[in-house]
Short mmCIF file of C-alpha atoms and ligand atoms in Angstrom, two decimals:
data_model
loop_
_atom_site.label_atom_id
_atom_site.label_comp_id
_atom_site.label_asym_id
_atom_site.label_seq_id
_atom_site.Cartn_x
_atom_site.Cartn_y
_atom_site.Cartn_z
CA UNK A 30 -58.15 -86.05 -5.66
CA UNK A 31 -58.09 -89.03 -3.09
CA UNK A 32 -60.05 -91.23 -4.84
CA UNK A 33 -58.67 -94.24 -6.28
CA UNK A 34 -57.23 -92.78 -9.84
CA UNK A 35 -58.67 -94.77 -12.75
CA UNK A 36 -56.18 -96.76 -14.42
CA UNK A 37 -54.83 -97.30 -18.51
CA UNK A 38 -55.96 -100.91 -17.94
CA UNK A 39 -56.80 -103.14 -14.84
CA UNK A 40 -56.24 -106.81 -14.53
CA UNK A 41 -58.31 -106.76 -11.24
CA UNK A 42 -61.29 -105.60 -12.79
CA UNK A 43 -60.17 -108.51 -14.71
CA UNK A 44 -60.21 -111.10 -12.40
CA UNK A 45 -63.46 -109.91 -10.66
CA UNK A 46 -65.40 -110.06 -14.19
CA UNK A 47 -64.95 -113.76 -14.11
CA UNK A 48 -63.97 -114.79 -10.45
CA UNK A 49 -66.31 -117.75 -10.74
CA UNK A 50 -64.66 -119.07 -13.92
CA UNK A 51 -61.05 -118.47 -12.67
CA UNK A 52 -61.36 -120.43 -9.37
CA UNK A 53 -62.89 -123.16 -10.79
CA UNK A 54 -60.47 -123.49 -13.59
CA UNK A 55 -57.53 -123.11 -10.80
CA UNK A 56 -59.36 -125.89 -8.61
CA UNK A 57 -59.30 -128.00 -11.27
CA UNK A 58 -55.93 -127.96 -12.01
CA UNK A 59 -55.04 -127.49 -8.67
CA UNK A 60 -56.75 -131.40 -8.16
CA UNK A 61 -55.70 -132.82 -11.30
CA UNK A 62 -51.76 -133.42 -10.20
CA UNK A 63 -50.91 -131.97 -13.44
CA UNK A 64 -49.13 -128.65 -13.49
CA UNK A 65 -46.92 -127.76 -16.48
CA UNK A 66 -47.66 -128.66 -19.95
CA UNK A 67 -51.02 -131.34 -19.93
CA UNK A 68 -54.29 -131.55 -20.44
CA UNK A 69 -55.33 -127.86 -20.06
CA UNK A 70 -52.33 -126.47 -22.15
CA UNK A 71 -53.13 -129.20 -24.92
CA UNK A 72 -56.62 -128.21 -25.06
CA UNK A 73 -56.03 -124.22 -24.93
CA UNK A 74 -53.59 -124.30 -27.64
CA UNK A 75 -56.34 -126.09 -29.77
CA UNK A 76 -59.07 -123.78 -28.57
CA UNK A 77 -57.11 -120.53 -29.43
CA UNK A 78 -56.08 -122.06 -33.00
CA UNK A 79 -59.68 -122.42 -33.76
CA UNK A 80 -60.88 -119.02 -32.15
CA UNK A 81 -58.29 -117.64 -34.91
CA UNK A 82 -59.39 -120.21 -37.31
CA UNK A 83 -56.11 -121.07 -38.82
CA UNK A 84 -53.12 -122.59 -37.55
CA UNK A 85 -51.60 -125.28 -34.79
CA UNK A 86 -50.50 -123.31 -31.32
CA UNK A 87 -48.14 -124.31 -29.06
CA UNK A 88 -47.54 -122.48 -25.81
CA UNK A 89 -45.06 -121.35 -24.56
CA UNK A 90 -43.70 -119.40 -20.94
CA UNK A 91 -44.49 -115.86 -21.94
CA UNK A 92 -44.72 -113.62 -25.82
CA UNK A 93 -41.02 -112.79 -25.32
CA UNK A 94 -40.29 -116.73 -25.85
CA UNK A 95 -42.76 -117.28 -28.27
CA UNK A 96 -40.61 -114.72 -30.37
CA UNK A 97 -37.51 -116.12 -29.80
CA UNK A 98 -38.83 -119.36 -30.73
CA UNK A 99 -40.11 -118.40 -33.01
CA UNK A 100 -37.03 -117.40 -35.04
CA UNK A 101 -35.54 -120.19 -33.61
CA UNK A 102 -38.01 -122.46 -35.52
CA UNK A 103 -36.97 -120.83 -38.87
CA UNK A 104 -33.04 -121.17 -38.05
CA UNK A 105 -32.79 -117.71 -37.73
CA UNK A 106 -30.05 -115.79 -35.49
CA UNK A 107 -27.61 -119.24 -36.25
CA UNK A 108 -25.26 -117.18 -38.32
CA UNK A 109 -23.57 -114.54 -37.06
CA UNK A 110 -24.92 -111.25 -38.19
CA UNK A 111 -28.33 -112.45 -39.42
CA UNK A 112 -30.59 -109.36 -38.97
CA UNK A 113 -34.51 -108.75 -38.42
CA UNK A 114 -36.33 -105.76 -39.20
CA UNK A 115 -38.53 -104.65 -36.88
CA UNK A 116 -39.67 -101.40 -35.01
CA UNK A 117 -38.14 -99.32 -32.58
CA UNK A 118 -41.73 -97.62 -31.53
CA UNK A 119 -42.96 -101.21 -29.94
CA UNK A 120 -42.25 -102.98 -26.04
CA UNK A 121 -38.40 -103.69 -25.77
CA UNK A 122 -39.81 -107.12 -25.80
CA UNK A 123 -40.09 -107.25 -29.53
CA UNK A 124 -36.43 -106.72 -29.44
CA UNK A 125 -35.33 -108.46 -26.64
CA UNK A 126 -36.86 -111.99 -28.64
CA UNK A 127 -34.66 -110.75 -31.10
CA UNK A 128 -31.85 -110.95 -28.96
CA UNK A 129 -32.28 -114.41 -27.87
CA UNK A 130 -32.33 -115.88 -31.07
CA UNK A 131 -29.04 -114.43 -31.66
CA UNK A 132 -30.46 -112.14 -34.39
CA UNK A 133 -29.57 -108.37 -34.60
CA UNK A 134 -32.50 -106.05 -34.78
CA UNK A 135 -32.72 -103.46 -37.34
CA UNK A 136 -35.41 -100.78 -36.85
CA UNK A 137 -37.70 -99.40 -39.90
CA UNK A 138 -39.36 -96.40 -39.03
CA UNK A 139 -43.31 -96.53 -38.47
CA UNK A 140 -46.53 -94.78 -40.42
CA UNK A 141 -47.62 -91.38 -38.68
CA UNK A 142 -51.64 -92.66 -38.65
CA UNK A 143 -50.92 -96.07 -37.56
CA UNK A 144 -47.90 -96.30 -35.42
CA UNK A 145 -47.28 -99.54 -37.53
CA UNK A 146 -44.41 -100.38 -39.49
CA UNK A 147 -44.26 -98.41 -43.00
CA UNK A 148 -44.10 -100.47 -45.82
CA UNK A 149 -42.67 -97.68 -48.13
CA UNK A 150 -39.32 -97.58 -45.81
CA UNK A 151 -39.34 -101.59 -45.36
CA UNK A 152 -37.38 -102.10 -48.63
CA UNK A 153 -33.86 -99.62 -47.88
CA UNK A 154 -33.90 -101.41 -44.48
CA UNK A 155 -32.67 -105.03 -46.33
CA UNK A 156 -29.05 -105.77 -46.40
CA UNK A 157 -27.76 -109.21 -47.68
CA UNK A 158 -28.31 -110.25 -44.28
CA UNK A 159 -31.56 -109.39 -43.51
CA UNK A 160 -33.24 -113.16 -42.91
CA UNK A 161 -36.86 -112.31 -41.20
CA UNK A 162 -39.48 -109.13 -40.67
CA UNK A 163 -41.34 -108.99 -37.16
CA UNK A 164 -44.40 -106.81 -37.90
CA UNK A 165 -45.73 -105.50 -34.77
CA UNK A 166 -49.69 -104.92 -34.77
CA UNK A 167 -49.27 -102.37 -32.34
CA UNK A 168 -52.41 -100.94 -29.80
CA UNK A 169 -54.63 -102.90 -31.18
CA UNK A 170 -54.27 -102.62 -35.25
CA UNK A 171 -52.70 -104.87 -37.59
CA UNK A 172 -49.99 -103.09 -39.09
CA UNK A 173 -50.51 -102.98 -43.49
CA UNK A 174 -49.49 -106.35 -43.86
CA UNK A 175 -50.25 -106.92 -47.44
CA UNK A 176 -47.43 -104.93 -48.87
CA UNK A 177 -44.86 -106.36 -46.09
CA UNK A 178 -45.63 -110.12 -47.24
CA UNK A 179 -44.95 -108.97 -50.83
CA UNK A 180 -41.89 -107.17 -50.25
CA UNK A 181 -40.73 -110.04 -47.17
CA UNK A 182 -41.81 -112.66 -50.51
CA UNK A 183 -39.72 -110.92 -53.08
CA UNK A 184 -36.37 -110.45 -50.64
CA UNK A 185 -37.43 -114.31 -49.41
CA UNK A 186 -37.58 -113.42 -45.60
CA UNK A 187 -39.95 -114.99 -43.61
CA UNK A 188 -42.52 -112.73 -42.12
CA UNK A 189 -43.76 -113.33 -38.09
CA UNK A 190 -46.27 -111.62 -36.84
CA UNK A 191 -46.03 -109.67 -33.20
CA UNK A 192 -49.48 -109.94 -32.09
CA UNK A 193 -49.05 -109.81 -28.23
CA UNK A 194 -51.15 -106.27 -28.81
CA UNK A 195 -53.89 -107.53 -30.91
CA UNK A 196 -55.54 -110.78 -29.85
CA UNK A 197 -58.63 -110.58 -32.41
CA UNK A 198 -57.40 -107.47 -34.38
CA UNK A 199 -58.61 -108.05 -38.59
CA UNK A 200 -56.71 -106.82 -41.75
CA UNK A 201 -58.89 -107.06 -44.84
CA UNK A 202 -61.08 -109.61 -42.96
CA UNK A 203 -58.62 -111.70 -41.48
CA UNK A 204 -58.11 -112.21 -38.37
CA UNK A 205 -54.45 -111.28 -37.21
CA UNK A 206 -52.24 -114.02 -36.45
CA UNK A 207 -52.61 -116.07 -39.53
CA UNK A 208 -50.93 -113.47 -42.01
CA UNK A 209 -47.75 -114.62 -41.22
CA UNK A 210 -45.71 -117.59 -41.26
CA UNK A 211 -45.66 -117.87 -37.77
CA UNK A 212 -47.68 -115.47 -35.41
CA UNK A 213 -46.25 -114.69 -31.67
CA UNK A 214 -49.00 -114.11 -28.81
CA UNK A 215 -48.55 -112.65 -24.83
CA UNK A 216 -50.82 -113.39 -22.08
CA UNK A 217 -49.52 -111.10 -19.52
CA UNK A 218 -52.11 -109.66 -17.35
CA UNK A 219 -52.74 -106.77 -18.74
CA UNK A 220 -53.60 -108.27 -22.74
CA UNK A 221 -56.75 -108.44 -24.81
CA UNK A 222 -56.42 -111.75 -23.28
CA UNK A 223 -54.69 -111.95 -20.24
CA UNK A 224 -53.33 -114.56 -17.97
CA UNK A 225 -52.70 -113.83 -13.92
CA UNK A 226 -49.28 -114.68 -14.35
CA UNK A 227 -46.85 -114.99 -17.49
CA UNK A 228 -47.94 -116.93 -20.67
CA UNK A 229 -47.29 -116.97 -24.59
CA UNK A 230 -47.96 -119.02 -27.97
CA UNK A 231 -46.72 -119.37 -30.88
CA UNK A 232 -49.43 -119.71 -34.06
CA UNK A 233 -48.42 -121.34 -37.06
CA UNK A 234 -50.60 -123.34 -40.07
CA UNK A 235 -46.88 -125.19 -40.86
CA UNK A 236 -46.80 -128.68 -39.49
CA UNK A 237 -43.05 -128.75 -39.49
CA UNK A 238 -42.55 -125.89 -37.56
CA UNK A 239 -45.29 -126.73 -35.04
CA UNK A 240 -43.51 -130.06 -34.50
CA UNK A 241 -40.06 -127.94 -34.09
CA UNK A 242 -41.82 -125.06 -30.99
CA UNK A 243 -42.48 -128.12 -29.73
CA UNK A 244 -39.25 -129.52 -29.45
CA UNK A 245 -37.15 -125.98 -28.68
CA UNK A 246 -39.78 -125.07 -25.50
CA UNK A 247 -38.84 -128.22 -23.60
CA UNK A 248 -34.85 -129.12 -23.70
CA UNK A 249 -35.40 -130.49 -27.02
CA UNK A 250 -37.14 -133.68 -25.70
CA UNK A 251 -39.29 -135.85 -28.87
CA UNK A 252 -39.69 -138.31 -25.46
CA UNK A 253 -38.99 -137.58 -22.06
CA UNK A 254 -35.60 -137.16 -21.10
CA UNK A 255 -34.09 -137.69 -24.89
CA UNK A 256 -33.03 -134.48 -26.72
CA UNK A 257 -33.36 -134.26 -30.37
CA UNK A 258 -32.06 -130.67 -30.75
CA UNK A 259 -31.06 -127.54 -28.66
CA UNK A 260 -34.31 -126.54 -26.79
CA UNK A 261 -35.19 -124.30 -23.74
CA UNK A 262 -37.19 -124.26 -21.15
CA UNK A 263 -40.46 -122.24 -22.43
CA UNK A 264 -43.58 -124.13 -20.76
CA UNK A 265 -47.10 -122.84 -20.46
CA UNK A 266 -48.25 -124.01 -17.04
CA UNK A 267 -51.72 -125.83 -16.23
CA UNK A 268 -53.03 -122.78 -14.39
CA UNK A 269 -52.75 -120.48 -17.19
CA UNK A 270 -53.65 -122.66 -19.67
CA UNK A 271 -56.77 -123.51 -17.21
CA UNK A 272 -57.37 -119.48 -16.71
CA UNK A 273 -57.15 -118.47 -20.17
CA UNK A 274 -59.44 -121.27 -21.28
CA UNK A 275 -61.86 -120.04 -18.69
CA UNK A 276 -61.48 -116.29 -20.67
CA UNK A 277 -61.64 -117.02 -24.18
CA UNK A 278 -65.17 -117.36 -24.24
CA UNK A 279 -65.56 -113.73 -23.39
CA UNK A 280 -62.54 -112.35 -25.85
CA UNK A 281 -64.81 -111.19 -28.59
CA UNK A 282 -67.34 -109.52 -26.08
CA UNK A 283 -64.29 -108.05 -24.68
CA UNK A 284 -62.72 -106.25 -27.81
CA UNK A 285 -66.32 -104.90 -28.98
CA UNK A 286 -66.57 -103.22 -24.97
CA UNK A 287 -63.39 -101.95 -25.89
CA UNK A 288 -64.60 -100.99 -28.92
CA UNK A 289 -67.65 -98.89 -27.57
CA UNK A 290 -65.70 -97.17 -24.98
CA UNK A 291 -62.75 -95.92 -27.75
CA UNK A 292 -66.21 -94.70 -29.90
CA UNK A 293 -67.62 -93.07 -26.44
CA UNK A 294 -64.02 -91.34 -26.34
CA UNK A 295 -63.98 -90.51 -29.90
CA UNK A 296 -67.70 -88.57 -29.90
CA UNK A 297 -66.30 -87.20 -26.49
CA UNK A 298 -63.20 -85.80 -26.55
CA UNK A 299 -62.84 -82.41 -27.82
CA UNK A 300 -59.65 -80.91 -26.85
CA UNK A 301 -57.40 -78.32 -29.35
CA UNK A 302 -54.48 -80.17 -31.25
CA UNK A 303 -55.70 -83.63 -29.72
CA UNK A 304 -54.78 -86.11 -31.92
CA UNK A 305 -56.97 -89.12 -31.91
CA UNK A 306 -56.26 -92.81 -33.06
CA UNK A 307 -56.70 -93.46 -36.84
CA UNK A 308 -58.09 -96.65 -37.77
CA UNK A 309 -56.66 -97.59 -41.11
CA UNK A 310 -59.38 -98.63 -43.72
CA UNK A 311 -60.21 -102.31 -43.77
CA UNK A 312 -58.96 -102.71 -40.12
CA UNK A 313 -60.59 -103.79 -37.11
CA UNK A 314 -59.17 -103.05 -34.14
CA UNK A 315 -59.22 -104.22 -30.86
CA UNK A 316 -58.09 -101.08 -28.66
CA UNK A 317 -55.72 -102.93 -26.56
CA UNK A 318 -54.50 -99.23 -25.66
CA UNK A 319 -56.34 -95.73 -26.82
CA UNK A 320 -53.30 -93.85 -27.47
CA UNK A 321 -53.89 -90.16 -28.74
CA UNK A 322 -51.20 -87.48 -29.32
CA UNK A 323 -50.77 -84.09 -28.00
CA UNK A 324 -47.47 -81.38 -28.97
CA UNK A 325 -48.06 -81.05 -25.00
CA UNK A 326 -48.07 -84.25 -23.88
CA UNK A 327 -46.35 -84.17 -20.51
CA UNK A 328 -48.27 -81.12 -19.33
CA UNK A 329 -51.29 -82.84 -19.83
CA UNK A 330 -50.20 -86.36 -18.64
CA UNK A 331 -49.60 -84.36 -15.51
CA UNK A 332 -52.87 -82.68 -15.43
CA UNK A 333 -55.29 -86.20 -15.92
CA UNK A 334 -52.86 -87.40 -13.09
CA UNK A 335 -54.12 -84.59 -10.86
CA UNK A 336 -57.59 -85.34 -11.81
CA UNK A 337 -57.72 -88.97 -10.98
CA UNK A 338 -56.50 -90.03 -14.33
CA UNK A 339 -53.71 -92.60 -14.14
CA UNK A 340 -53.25 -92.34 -18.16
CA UNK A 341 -49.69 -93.85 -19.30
CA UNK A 342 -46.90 -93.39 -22.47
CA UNK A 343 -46.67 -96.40 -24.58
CA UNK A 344 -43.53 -96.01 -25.33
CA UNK A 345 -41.48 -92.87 -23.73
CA UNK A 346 -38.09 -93.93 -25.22
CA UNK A 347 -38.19 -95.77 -28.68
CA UNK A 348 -36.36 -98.91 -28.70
CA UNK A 349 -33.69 -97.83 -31.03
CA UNK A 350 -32.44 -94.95 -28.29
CA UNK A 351 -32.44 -97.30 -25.31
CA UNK A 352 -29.10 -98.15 -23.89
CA UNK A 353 -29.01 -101.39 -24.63
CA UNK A 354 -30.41 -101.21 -28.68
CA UNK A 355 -29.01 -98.13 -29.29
CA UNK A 356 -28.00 -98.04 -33.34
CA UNK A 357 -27.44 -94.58 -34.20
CA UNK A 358 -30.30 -94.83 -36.64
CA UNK A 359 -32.46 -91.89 -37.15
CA UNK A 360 -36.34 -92.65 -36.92
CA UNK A 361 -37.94 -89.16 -37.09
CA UNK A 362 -41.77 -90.48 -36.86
CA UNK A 363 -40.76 -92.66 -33.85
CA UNK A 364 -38.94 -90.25 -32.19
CA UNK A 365 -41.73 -87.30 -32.60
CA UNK A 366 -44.35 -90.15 -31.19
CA UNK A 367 -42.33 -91.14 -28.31
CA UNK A 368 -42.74 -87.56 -27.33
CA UNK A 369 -46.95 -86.78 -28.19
CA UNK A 370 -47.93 -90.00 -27.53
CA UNK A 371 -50.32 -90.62 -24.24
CA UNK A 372 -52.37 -93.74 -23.52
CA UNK A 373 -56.07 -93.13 -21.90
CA UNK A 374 -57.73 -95.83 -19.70
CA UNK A 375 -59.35 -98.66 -21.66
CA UNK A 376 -60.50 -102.00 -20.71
CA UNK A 377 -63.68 -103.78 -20.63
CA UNK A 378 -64.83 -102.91 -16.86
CA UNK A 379 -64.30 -99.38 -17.16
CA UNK A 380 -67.72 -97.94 -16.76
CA UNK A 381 -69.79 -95.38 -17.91
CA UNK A 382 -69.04 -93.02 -15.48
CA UNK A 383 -65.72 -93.37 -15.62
CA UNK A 384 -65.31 -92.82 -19.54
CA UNK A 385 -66.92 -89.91 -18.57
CA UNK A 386 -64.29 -88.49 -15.71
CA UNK A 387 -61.49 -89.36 -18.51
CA UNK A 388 -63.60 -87.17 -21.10
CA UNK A 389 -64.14 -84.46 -18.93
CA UNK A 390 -60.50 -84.18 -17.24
CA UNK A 391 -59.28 -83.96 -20.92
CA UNK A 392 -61.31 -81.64 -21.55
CA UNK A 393 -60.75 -79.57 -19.22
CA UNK A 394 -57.22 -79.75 -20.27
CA UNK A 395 -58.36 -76.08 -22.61
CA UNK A 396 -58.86 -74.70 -19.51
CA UNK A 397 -55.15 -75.82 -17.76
CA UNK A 398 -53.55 -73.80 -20.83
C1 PLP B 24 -46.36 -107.58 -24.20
C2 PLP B 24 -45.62 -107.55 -25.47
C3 PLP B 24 -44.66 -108.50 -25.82
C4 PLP B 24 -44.08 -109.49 -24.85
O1 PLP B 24 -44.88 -110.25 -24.14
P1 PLP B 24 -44.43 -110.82 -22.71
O2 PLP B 24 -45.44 -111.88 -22.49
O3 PLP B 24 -44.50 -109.70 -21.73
O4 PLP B 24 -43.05 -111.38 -22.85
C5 PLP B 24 -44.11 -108.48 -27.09
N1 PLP B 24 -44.48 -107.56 -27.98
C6 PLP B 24 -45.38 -106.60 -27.70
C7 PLP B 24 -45.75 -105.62 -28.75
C8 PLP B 24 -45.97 -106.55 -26.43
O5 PLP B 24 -46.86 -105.59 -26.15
#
């Protein structure tokens, strides 16, 4: 195949789909003299709160940061030892915002349908130092946050929300990102909404706290050049801010194109032992990946890939056997995941005839046996 191989997503495609919008929004910030948390930033973080309909935001340099600030908000990772429960079967970004707080991750093992943390194994994961739970509403689906928020209430750990994966994703009706105390949001390129560069927030409805992210992204500073408190340096630049403003309009027509290409896949594919994804009852989800699982997963990773196919493996190593995490702790629905999990091409631009190609090449996998 020389053609150009169709990719899992495509921040080009992107770009093109609202050129217009994007230079104008760059021009204008590019004129204004303003360049790092103003006008645009104080204006997106307003206009996201109310696309979620709950909550104050406050952005921040990327979803990494908005994690650690998160915790940071909530004084968590100041004592040694203070541990967060999280999953292992997320981006090493979950973790790493972990890290920076100080915190230590613990990893809970995930539900087999969902790939989202399992409230049934939450509970034996709590030691006496357990302080917060990062759900992670992974692909696209809010993980079942209903029982984590009563167990998290009944233990008295605060509950934050990893929704870099599922800008407009419901549970029961509500929108993710206000289930939580605080909620934790990416812009990276290749999001439900994406930036062309790095770029985060932090949701929360608490006034204290928003008055707090505010503080920790910028050196502490209440004024200019006076610190109040240990802070960072965590800005949201005018450019993003200007970009994602320009994109926000289109979010919600985004998710349901998303939507009717993972229901073009789902009447499509029909390929022995396939696994497609499950959508648990009462969610709404925004596809931010289509991740199915195969027993043969690398054979047929390597077959799409010789038929134009550049489909990917969200995640290939789980968290918790990375160098650099590694706990000794035995996941057995992570670990069989890592290994059947493969991510088809999804994202709004992807046409018609391209759906089609993916169908076909996994199809054709039978064939390949
Ligand atoms: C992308 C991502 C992040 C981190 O976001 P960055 O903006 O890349 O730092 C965190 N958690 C999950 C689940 C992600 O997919």
């Amino acid at each position: 195949m020389t053609q150009t191989p169709i990719l899992c997503g495509n921040p080009l495609a992107q770009y093109q789909a609202h050129r217009a919008d994007i230079g104008a929004a760059i021009q204008r910030v590019l004129d204004s003299g303003r360049y790092v948390l103003g006008p645009e930033t104080t204006a997106f973080e307003k206009e996201f709160a109310a696309w979620l309909g709950a909550g104050h935001g406050v952005g921040v340099g990327n979803g990494t940061e908005a994690l650690h600030l998160a915790l940071r908000a909530c004084g968590i990772g100041q004592q040694p030892g203070d541990e967060v429960i999280t999953v292992s079967h997320t981006a090493v970004a979950t973790a790493a915002g972990i890290d920076l707080a100080g915190a230590k991750p613990v990893f809970c093992d995930v539900e087999e349908s969902s790939f989202t943390l399992d409230p049934a194994l939450l509970e034996r994961c709590i030691t006496p130092r357990t302080r917060a739970v990062i759900a992670v509403h992974l692909y696209g689906q809010a993980a079942d946050m209903d029982p984590i928020l009563d167990i998290a209430n009944r233990h008295g750990l605060t509950v934050i929300e990893d929704c870099a994966q599922g800008h407009g994703a419901r549970y029961r009706g509500r929108r993710v990102g206000t289930l939580g105390r605080l909620a934790c949001f990416s812009f990276y390129p290749t999001k439900n909404l994406g930036a062309i560069g790095d770029g985060g927030m932090v949701v929360t409805s608490d006034a204290e706290l928003t008055a707090k992210l505010r503080l920790l992204r910028e050196y502490g500073w209440a004024e200019r050049y006076v610190s109040h408190g240990e802070g960072w340096n965590s800005r949201l630049d005018e450019l993003q801010a200007a970009i994602l403003r320009a994109k926000l309009p289109f979010l919600d027509a985004d998710n349901a194109a998303r939507s009717a290409i993972a229901a073009r896949y789902q009447a499509g594919l029909r390929l022995d032992g396939l696994v497609l994804p499950a959508v648990r009852a009462g969610n709404e989800h925004v596809h931010h990946l289509y991740v199915v699982r195969h027993a043969r997963r690398d054979e047929l990773l390597a077959h799409l890939q010789k038929n134009g196919v550049a489909a990917g493996v969200h995640y290939p190593v789980p968290v918790h056997l990375q160098p650099a995490y590694r706990t000794g702790t035995d996941l057995p629905v992570t670990e069989r995941a890592a290994r059947e999990v493969l991510s088809l091409p999804i994202y709004p631009e992807l046409s018609a005839e391209e759906q089609r190609v993916v169908i076909d090449a996994v199809n054709a996998f039978r064939g390949a046996a």
